[in-house]
């Protein structure tokens, strides 16, 4: 069955099915077309099972297949996929691999069979026919290429790598390897299914121990404000412990906790979590109360009320301008250029994802020369650039603009 490709129908699918199986296949091919389409053979199946509730991968399948009609792999196919003749010579035949794949699929009609484009299912049935097997007809066959075009309101369908580029999602692994392509395709599902309906406002209080006697309360507060915790109440116990209390939009309480912990430990490496919850809650509406409050926050020196007053005063000292971004937090210390934060917190991670300076330049909307100037501290952050930095790093654009403004003021 083919679904209707409109936003309402696509969003309703996640309520009707328990799983999405994202499948990708690689088939034999030649540059000169000497193997006609009807004689192509599947040489690899890769797939992931996605839970429709969370859109997270819960299982994966990957297997090479030895072709029998044209058993010798072309050099073109090897260069395209990275699969070698030696790899296929020891692989099982299609009938065995496909039977294992069918057994791996979720039971019954509780899943959506999804591929990037319509050809993968066609090719699988070419193989089924050539091996004397019944045709494979999943209860629902979803063309994710078409679904992405509809959900993103594009004029025409695009390839997988282009879709990821449009979405500012890095490709991981090797293109034209079945499992890698399936995993990267799965990254687009939250956009296709408009997964915003699972977000909610979650409230959390997370306690940390700051194992650094050299840091004062104000220095801790300043460090947290610098990386975007100006929406939080930071309470100090006076014995090196702090509690961060905040409400934010998130997909679950645990996701909120995880993101806060990561941000705090990035800016204060000596911080150690001493209390946080692992409960996973989810909602499409309303506010979720945090399961623990400021209990047992012993405070020999500064009480919680005093800490909250100081935090509130910091909030009141933040100036907002017409464009709606925060630009001024009083600070008499020499400020770092935004590029130093980008280098220290994000650049290594982005390069570990396989992104080169050239690719980062494109994602940030800069020329290679401008990107190099930015890293040297010679290129400033504009509103547009700040929004690009938010897309690439996840750090709010307000942080980059505020950092740039404070850096500029420190140079006057």
CSV table of C-alpha atoms in Angstrom, one decimal:
chain,number,residue,atom,x,y,z
A,1,UNK,CA,0.0,0.0,0.0
A,2,UNK,CA,1.2,3.5,-0.8
A,3,UNK,CA,0.5,6.3,1.7
A,4,UNK,CA,-0.8,9.7,0.9
A,5,UNK,CA,2.1,12.2,0.7
A,6,UNK,CA,0.8,15.2,2.6
A,7,UNK,CA,1.8,16.5,6.0
A,8,UNK,CA,-1.3,15.4,7.8
A,9,UNK,CA,-1.1,11.8,6.5
A,10,UNK,CA,2.7,11.6,7.2
A,11,UNK,CA,2.3,12.8,10.8
A,12,UNK,CA,-0.5,10.3,11.4
A,13,UNK,CA,1.5,7.3,10.3
A,14,UNK,CA,3.6,7.4,13.5
A,15,UNK,CA,0.4,6.8,15.5
A,16,UNK,CA,-0.8,3.9,13.4
A,17,UNK,CA,2.5,1.9,13.3
A,18,UNK,CA,4.9,0.7,16.0
A,19,UNK,CA,8.0,0.6,13.8
A,20,UNK,CA,9.6,2.1,10.7
A,21,UNK,CA,12.1,-0.1,8.9
A,22,UNK,CA,14.4,2.0,6.8
A,23,UNK,CA,16.0,-0.1,4.1
A,24,UNK,CA,18.8,0.5,1.6
A,25,UNK,CA,20.2,-1.9,-1.0
A,26,UNK,CA,23.2,-1.9,-3.2
A,27,UNK,CA,23.1,-3.7,-6.5
A,28,UNK,CA,25.5,-4.8,-9.2
A,29,UNK,CA,26.3,-2.1,-11.8
A,30,UNK,CA,28.6,-1.2,-14.6
A,31,UNK,CA,29.6,2.2,-16.1
A,32,UNK,CA,28.8,1.1,-19.7
A,33,UNK,CA,25.4,-0.4,-18.9
A,34,UNK,CA,26.4,-3.9,-19.9
A,35,UNK,CA,24.2,-5.2,-17.1
A,36,UNK,CA,20.7,-4.2,-18.0
A,37,UNK,CA,18.3,-3.1,-15.2
A,38,UNK,CA,16.4,-6.4,-15.3
A,39,UNK,CA,19.6,-8.4,-14.7
A,40,UNK,CA,21.0,-6.4,-11.8
A,41,UNK,CA,21.4,-8.3,-8.6
A,42,UNK,CA,21.3,-7.1,-5.0
A,43,UNK,CA,24.8,-7.3,-3.4
A,44,UNK,CA,24.0,-5.8,0.0
A,45,UNK,CA,21.0,-5.2,2.2
A,46,UNK,CA,21.2,-2.7,5.1
A,47,UNK,CA,18.3,-1.7,7.3
A,48,UNK,CA,17.4,-0.2,10.7
A,49,UNK,CA,14.3,-0.6,12.8
A,50,UNK,CA,13.0,2.7,14.2
A,51,UNK,CA,10.7,3.0,17.1
A,52,UNK,CA,7.9,5.4,16.0
A,53,UNK,CA,7.4,6.7,19.5
A,54,UNK,CA,11.0,8.0,19.9
A,55,UNK,CA,12.3,7.8,16.3
A,56,UNK,CA,15.4,6.1,17.6
A,57,UNK,CA,17.1,3.1,16.1
A,58,UNK,CA,16.3,-0.1,18.1
A,59,UNK,CA,18.0,-2.7,15.8
A,60,UNK,CA,20.0,-3.0,12.6
A,61,UNK,CA,20.6,-5.5,9.8
A,62,UNK,CA,23.5,-5.7,7.4
A,63,UNK,CA,24.6,-8.5,5.0
A,64,UNK,CA,26.5,-8.8,1.7
A,65,UNK,CA,25.1,-11.1,-1.1
A,66,UNK,CA,26.9,-13.1,-3.7
A,67,UNK,CA,25.5,-12.4,-7.2
A,68,UNK,CA,24.9,-15.5,-9.5
A,69,UNK,CA,23.9,-14.1,-12.9
A,70,UNK,CA,26.9,-11.8,-13.2
A,71,UNK,CA,29.1,-13.0,-10.4
A,72,UNK,CA,32.1,-10.8,-11.3
A,73,UNK,CA,31.9,-7.3,-9.8
A,74,UNK,CA,32.8,-4.5,-12.1
A,75,UNK,CA,35.6,-2.1,-11.1
A,76,UNK,CA,33.1,0.7,-11.4
A,77,UNK,CA,30.9,-0.9,-8.8
A,78,UNK,CA,33.8,-1.5,-6.4
A,79,UNK,CA,34.8,2.1,-6.7
A,80,UNK,CA,31.3,3.3,-6.1
A,81,UNK,CA,30.5,1.1,-3.1
A,82,UNK,CA,33.8,0.0,-1.7
A,83,UNK,CA,32.6,-3.6,-1.9
A,84,UNK,CA,35.3,-5.9,-3.3
A,85,UNK,CA,35.1,-9.2,-5.2
A,86,UNK,CA,36.7,-11.0,-2.3
A,87,UNK,CA,33.9,-9.7,-0.1
A,88,UNK,CA,31.2,-11.2,-2.3
A,89,UNK,CA,33.0,-14.5,-3.0
A,90,UNK,CA,32.5,-15.5,0.6
A,91,UNK,CA,28.9,-14.1,0.9
A,92,UNK,CA,25.7,-16.1,1.0
A,93,UNK,CA,23.2,-16.1,-1.9
A,94,UNK,CA,20.2,-13.9,-2.1
A,95,UNK,CA,17.6,-16.6,-1.1
A,96,UNK,CA,19.4,-17.2,2.2
A,97,UNK,CA,20.1,-13.6,3.1
A,98,UNK,CA,16.6,-12.4,2.2
A,99,UNK,CA,15.0,-15.2,4.3
A,100,UNK,CA,17.1,-14.0,7.2
A,101,UNK,CA,16.1,-10.4,6.5
A,102,UNK,CA,12.4,-11.4,6.5
A,103,UNK,CA,12.8,-13.2,9.8
A,104,UNK,CA,14.5,-10.1,11.2
A,105,UNK,CA,11.6,-7.8,10.4
A,106,UNK,CA,9.1,-6.9,13.1
A,107,UNK,CA,6.1,-9.3,13.4
A,108,UNK,CA,2.9,-8.8,11.4
A,109,UNK,CA,1.9,-5.6,9.8
A,110,UNK,CA,3.2,-3.4,12.6
A,111,UNK,CA,5.9,-1.6,10.6
A,112,UNK,CA,6.3,0.8,7.7
A,113,UNK,CA,8.7,-0.3,5.0
A,114,UNK,CA,10.6,2.8,4.0
A,115,UNK,CA,13.3,3.5,1.4
A,116,UNK,CA,14.9,6.6,-0.1
A,117,UNK,CA,13.2,6.5,-3.5
A,118,UNK,CA,11.1,3.8,-5.0
A,119,UNK,CA,13.8,1.6,-6.6
A,120,UNK,CA,15.0,-0.5,-3.7
A,121,UNK,CA,11.7,-2.5,-3.5
A,122,UNK,CA,11.7,-2.9,-7.2
A,123,UNK,CA,15.2,-4.4,-7.1
A,124,UNK,CA,14.4,-6.7,-4.3
A,125,UNK,CA,11.5,-8.1,-6.3
A,126,UNK,CA,13.7,-8.5,-9.3
A,127,UNK,CA,15.9,-10.8,-7.1
A,128,UNK,CA,12.9,-12.6,-5.7
A,129,UNK,CA,11.7,-13.4,-9.2
A,130,UNK,CA,15.1,-14.6,-10.4
A,131,UNK,CA,15.4,-16.9,-7.4
A,132,UNK,CA,11.9,-18.3,-7.7
A,133,UNK,CA,10.7,-16.6,-4.5
A,134,UNK,CA,7.3,-15.0,-4.0
A,135,UNK,CA,7.1,-11.2,-4.4
A,136,UNK,CA,7.8,-9.1,-1.4
A,137,UNK,CA,4.8,-6.8,-0.7
A,138,UNK,CA,5.0,-4.9,2.6
A,139,UNK,CA,1.7,-3.7,4.0
A,140,UNK,CA,2.9,-0.1,3.7
A,141,UNK,CA,5.7,1.1,1.4
A,142,UNK,CA,6.9,4.7,2.1
A,143,UNK,CA,9.1,6.6,-0.4
A,144,UNK,CA,11.1,8.8,2.0
A,145,UNK,CA,12.5,10.9,-0.9
A,146,UNK,CA,8.9,11.9,-1.8
A,147,UNK,CA,8.0,12.4,1.9
A,148,UNK,CA,11.0,14.6,2.5
A,149,UNK,CA,10.1,16.8,-0.5
A,150,UNK,CA,6.5,17.2,0.8
A,151,UNK,CA,7.5,17.8,4.4
A,152,UNK,CA,10.2,20.3,3.5
A,153,UNK,CA,8.1,22.0,0.8
A,154,UNK,CA,10.7,21.5,-1.9
A,155,UNK,CA,10.0,21.9,-5.6
A,156,UNK,CA,11.6,18.6,-6.5
A,157,UNK,CA,13.0,15.5,-4.9
A,158,UNK,CA,16.7,15.4,-3.9
A,159,UNK,CA,19.3,12.8,-3.2
A,160,UNK,CA,20.1,11.5,0.2
A,161,UNK,CA,23.3,13.5,0.7
A,162,UNK,CA,21.6,16.7,-0.6
A,163,UNK,CA,18.7,16.2,1.8
A,164,UNK,CA,21.1,15.9,4.7
A,165,UNK,CA,23.0,19.0,3.5
A,166,UNK,CA,19.7,21.0,3.4
A,167,UNK,CA,19.0,19.8,6.9
A,168,UNK,CA,22.4,20.7,8.2
A,169,UNK,CA,22.9,17.0,9.2
A,170,UNK,CA,26.4,15.5,8.6
A,171,UNK,CA,26.7,12.3,6.7
A,172,UNK,CA,28.4,9.6,8.7
A,173,UNK,CA,30.1,6.5,7.3
A,174,UNK,CA,30.4,5.6,3.6
A,175,UNK,CA,27.9,6.6,1.0
A,176,UNK,CA,26.7,3.7,-1.1
A,177,UNK,CA,27.1,1.2,1.7
A,178,UNK,CA,23.7,-0.1,2.6
A,179,UNK,CA,23.7,0.1,6.4
A,180,UNK,CA,25.4,3.6,6.4
A,181,UNK,CA,22.9,4.9,3.9
A,182,UNK,CA,20.0,3.5,6.0
A,183,UNK,CA,21.3,5.0,9.2
A,184,UNK,CA,21.8,8.4,7.6
A,185,UNK,CA,18.3,8.2,6.0
A,186,UNK,CA,16.9,7.6,9.5
A,187,UNK,CA,18.3,10.9,10.7
A,188,UNK,CA,15.8,12.7,8.5
A,189,UNK,CA,12.7,11.0,10.0
A,190,UNK,CA,12.1,13.7,12.7
A,191,UNK,CA,11.9,16.3,9.9
A,192,UNK,CA,9.7,14.2,7.7
A,193,UNK,CA,7.3,13.3,10.5
A,194,UNK,CA,7.3,16.8,12.1
A,195,UNK,CA,8.4,15.3,15.4
A,196,UNK,CA,7.7,18.6,17.2
A,197,UNK,CA,4.5,17.0,18.5
A,198,UNK,CA,6.6,15.0,21.0
A,199,UNK,CA,8.3,18.1,22.5
A,200,UNK,CA,7.1,19.7,25.8
A,201,UNK,CA,8.3,22.1,28.4
A,202,UNK,CA,10.3,20.2,31.0
A,203,UNK,CA,11.4,21.6,34.4
A,204,UNK,CA,14.6,20.3,36.0
A,205,UNK,CA,16.9,21.0,39.0
A,206,UNK,CA,20.3,19.4,38.6
A,207,UNK,CA,22.9,19.4,41.3
A,208,UNK,CA,26.6,19.6,40.7
A,209,UNK,CA,29.8,19.4,42.8
A,210,UNK,CA,32.4,21.9,41.6
A,211,UNK,CA,35.7,20.4,42.4
A,212,UNK,CA,37.7,23.6,42.0
A,213,UNK,CA,38.3,25.7,45.1
A,214,UNK,CA,39.8,28.6,43.0
A,215,UNK,CA,36.4,29.4,41.4
A,216,UNK,CA,34.2,32.0,43.2
A,217,UNK,CA,30.4,31.9,43.1
A,218,UNK,CA,30.4,34.9,40.7
A,219,UNK,CA,33.0,33.2,38.4
A,220,UNK,CA,30.8,30.1,38.3
A,221,UNK,CA,27.7,32.2,37.5
A,222,UNK,CA,29.5,34.2,34.9
A,223,UNK,CA,30.8,31.0,33.2
A,224,UNK,CA,27.3,29.5,33.1
A,225,UNK,CA,25.7,32.7,31.8
A,226,UNK,CA,28.3,32.9,29.0
A,227,UNK,CA,27.1,29.6,27.6
A,228,UNK,CA,23.4,30.4,27.7
A,229,UNK,CA,22.2,29.6,31.2
A,230,UNK,CA,20.7,33.1,31.5
A,231,UNK,CA,17.3,31.4,31.6
A,232,UNK,CA,18.3,29.5,34.8
A,233,UNK,CA,18.4,30.0,38.5
A,234,UNK,CA,21.8,29.0,39.9
A,235,UNK,CA,21.8,28.3,43.6
A,236,UNK,CA,25.0,27.9,45.7
A,237,UNK,CA,25.2,25.9,48.9
A,238,UNK,CA,28.5,27.5,50.0
A,239,UNK,CA,30.3,24.2,50.1
A,240,UNK,CA,31.2,23.9,46.4
A,241,UNK,CA,27.8,22.6,45.3
A,242,UNK,CA,25.4,24.3,43.0
A,243,UNK,CA,21.9,23.5,41.8
A,244,UNK,CA,20.7,24.7,38.3
A,245,UNK,CA,17.0,25.2,38.1
A,246,UNK,CA,15.4,25.8,34.7
A,247,UNK,CA,12.5,25.1,32.3
A,248,UNK,CA,13.1,24.4,28.6
A,249,UNK,CA,11.5,22.8,25.6
A,250,UNK,CA,12.8,19.2,25.1
A,251,UNK,CA,11.8,15.9,23.8
A,252,UNK,CA,12.0,14.3,27.2
A,253,UNK,CA,13.1,15.1,30.8
A,254,UNK,CA,16.1,12.9,30.3
A,255,UNK,CA,17.1,14.7,27.2
A,256,UNK,CA,16.9,18.0,29.0
A,257,UNK,CA,19.1,16.7,31.8
A,258,UNK,CA,21.6,15.2,29.4
A,259,UNK,CA,21.9,18.5,27.5
A,260,UNK,CA,22.3,20.6,30.6
A,261,UNK,CA,25.0,18.2,32.0
A,262,UNK,CA,26.9,18.3,28.8
A,263,UNK,CA,26.8,22.1,28.6
A,264,UNK,CA,27.9,22.6,32.3
A,265,UNK,CA,30.8,20.1,32.0
A,266,UNK,CA,32.0,21.8,28.8
A,267,UNK,CA,32.3,25.1,30.5
A,268,UNK,CA,33.3,23.9,34.0
A,269,UNK,CA,35.4,20.7,33.4
A,270,UNK,CA,35.7,20.1,37.2
A,271,UNK,CA,31.9,19.8,37.6
A,272,UNK,CA,30.5,16.5,38.7
A,273,UNK,CA,26.8,15.5,38.7
A,274,UNK,CA,25.7,14.5,42.1
A,275,UNK,CA,21.9,14.2,41.5
A,276,UNK,CA,19.9,13.8,38.3
A,277,UNK,CA,17.1,11.6,37.2
A,278,UNK,CA,17.1,9.0,34.4
A,279,UNK,CA,13.3,8.8,34.1
A,280,UNK,CA,12.1,9.2,30.5
A,281,UNK,CA,8.9,11.2,30.2
A,282,UNK,CA,7.3,12.4,27.1
A,283,UNK,CA,4.3,14.7,26.3
A,284,UNK,CA,2.8,16.7,23.5
A,285,UNK,CA,1.4,19.3,25.9
A,286,UNK,CA,1.8,20.9,29.3
A,287,UNK,CA,4.6,21.4,31.7
A,288,UNK,CA,6.3,18.5,33.5
A,289,UNK,CA,7.5,19.1,37.1
A,290,UNK,CA,10.9,18.0,38.0
A,291,UNK,CA,10.9,14.9,40.2
A,292,UNK,CA,13.2,16.4,42.8
A,293,UNK,CA,13.6,19.9,44.2
A,294,UNK,CA,16.2,21.7,46.2
A,295,UNK,CA,16.2,19.1,49.0
A,296,UNK,CA,19.2,18.8,51.3
A,297,UNK,CA,21.1,21.7,49.7
A,298,UNK,CA,23.0,22.4,52.9
A,299,UNK,CA,24.1,26.0,53.0
A,300,UNK,CA,26.5,27.1,55.7
A,301,UNK,CA,27.4,30.3,53.9
A,302,UNK,CA,24.9,31.5,51.4
A,303,UNK,CA,21.2,30.5,51.5
A,304,UNK,CA,19.2,29.5,48.4
A,305,UNK,CA,17.1,32.7,48.5
A,306,UNK,CA,20.2,34.9,48.4
A,307,UNK,CA,21.6,32.9,45.5
A,308,UNK,CA,18.4,33.2,43.6
A,309,UNK,CA,18.3,37.0,44.2
A,310,UNK,CA,21.8,37.3,42.8
A,311,UNK,CA,20.8,35.3,39.7
A,312,UNK,CA,17.7,37.4,39.3
A,313,UNK,CA,19.8,40.5,39.4
A,314,UNK,CA,22.0,39.1,36.7
A,315,UNK,CA,19.0,38.5,34.6
A,316,UNK,CA,17.8,42.0,35.1
A,317,UNK,CA,21.2,43.4,34.0
A,318,UNK,CA,20.9,41.8,30.6
A,319,UNK,CA,19.9,44.4,28.0
A,320,UNK,CA,17.7,43.4,25.0
A,321,UNK,CA,17.7,45.4,21.8
A,322,UNK,CA,15.1,45.6,19.0
A,323,UNK,CA,16.4,42.5,17.1
A,324,UNK,CA,15.6,40.5,20.2
A,325,UNK,CA,19.0,39.1,21.1
A,326,UNK,CA,20.9,39.5,24.3
A,327,UNK,CA,24.0,41.6,24.0
A,328,UNK,CA,25.2,42.9,27.4
A,329,UNK,CA,26.2,41.1,30.5
A,330,UNK,CA,28.3,43.3,32.8
A,331,UNK,CA,31.8,41.9,33.1
A,332,UNK,CA,35.1,43.7,33.7
A,333,UNK,CA,37.3,40.8,32.5
A,334,UNK,CA,39.0,40.7,29.1
A,335,UNK,CA,36.8,38.7,26.8
A,336,UNK,CA,37.6,36.0,24.3
A,337,UNK,CA,36.8,36.2,20.6
A,338,UNK,CA,33.8,33.9,19.7
A,339,UNK,CA,36.3,31.8,17.6
A,340,UNK,CA,38.0,30.6,20.8
A,341,UNK,CA,34.7,29.1,22.1
A,342,UNK,CA,34.1,27.6,18.7
A,343,UNK,CA,37.5,26.0,18.6
A,344,UNK,CA,37.6,24.8,22.2
A,345,UNK,CA,34.0,23.4,22.4
A,346,UNK,CA,33.0,22.4,18.9
A,347,UNK,CA,35.7,22.3,16.2
A,348,UNK,CA,37.3,19.0,17.3
A,349,UNK,CA,33.9,17.3,17.5
A,350,UNK,CA,32.9,18.5,14.1
A,351,UNK,CA,36.2,17.4,12.5
A,352,UNK,CA,35.7,14.0,14.2
A,353,UNK,CA,32.4,13.8,12.3
A,354,UNK,CA,34.5,14.0,9.1
A,355,UNK,CA,33.8,17.7,8.3
A,356,UNK,CA,36.7,19.5,6.7
A,357,UNK,CA,37.3,23.2,7.0
A,358,UNK,CA,35.9,23.6,3.5
A,359,UNK,CA,32.7,21.8,4.4
A,360,UNK,CA,32.4,23.8,7.6
A,361,UNK,CA,32.9,27.1,5.6
A,362,UNK,CA,30.0,26.1,3.4
A,363,UNK,CA,27.7,25.3,6.3
A,364,UNK,CA,28.6,28.6,8.0
A,365,UNK,CA,28.0,30.5,4.8
A,366,UNK,CA,31.6,31.7,4.6
A,367,UNK,CA,34.3,31.6,2.0
A,368,UNK,CA,37.4,29.6,3.0
A,369,UNK,CA,39.3,32.8,3.5
A,370,UNK,CA,36.5,34.2,5.8
A,371,UNK,CA,36.5,31.0,7.8
A,372,UNK,CA,40.2,31.1,8.3
A,373,UNK,CA,40.0,34.8,9.3
A,374,UNK,CA,37.2,33.8,11.9
A,375,UNK,CA,39.5,31.2,13.4
A,376,UNK,CA,42.2,33.8,13.7
A,377,UNK,CA,39.9,36.2,15.4
A,378,UNK,CA,39.8,38.6,12.5
A,379,UNK,CA,36.2,37.9,11.4
A,380,UNK,CA,33.3,39.1,13.6
A,381,UNK,CA,30.0,37.4,14.2
A,382,UNK,CA,27.0,39.0,12.5
A,383,UNK,CA,23.3,38.1,13.1
A,384,UNK,CA,23.3,35.9,10.1
A,385,UNK,CA,26.6,34.2,11.0
A,386,UNK,CA,25.3,33.7,14.6
A,387,UNK,CA,22.3,31.8,13.3
A,388,UNK,CA,24.6,29.6,11.1
A,389,UNK,CA,26.7,28.9,14.1
A,390,UNK,CA,23.6,27.9,16.0
A,391,UNK,CA,22.6,25.5,13.2
A,392,UNK,CA,26.1,23.9,13.2
A,393,UNK,CA,26.9,23.8,16.9
A,394,UNK,CA,23.5,23.8,18.6
A,395,UNK,CA,24.7,26.8,20.8
A,396,UNK,CA,22.0,29.6,20.7
A,397,UNK,CA,22.7,32.5,18.3
A,398,UNK,CA,22.3,34.8,21.3
A,399,UNK,CA,25.4,33.4,22.9
A,400,UNK,CA,27.6,34.1,19.8
A,401,UNK,CA,26.2,37.6,19.4
A,402,UNK,CA,26.6,38.4,23.1
A,403,UNK,CA,30.2,37.0,23.1
A,404,UNK,CA,31.1,39.1,20.1
A,405,UNK,CA,29.6,42.2,21.6
A,406,UNK,CA,31.5,41.7,24.9
A,407,UNK,CA,34.7,41.0,23.0
A,408,UNK,CA,34.3,44.2,21.0
A,409,UNK,CA,33.6,46.3,24.1
A,410,UNK,CA,36.7,44.8,25.8
A,411,UNK,CA,38.8,46.2,23.0
A,412,UNK,CA,37.6,49.8,23.3
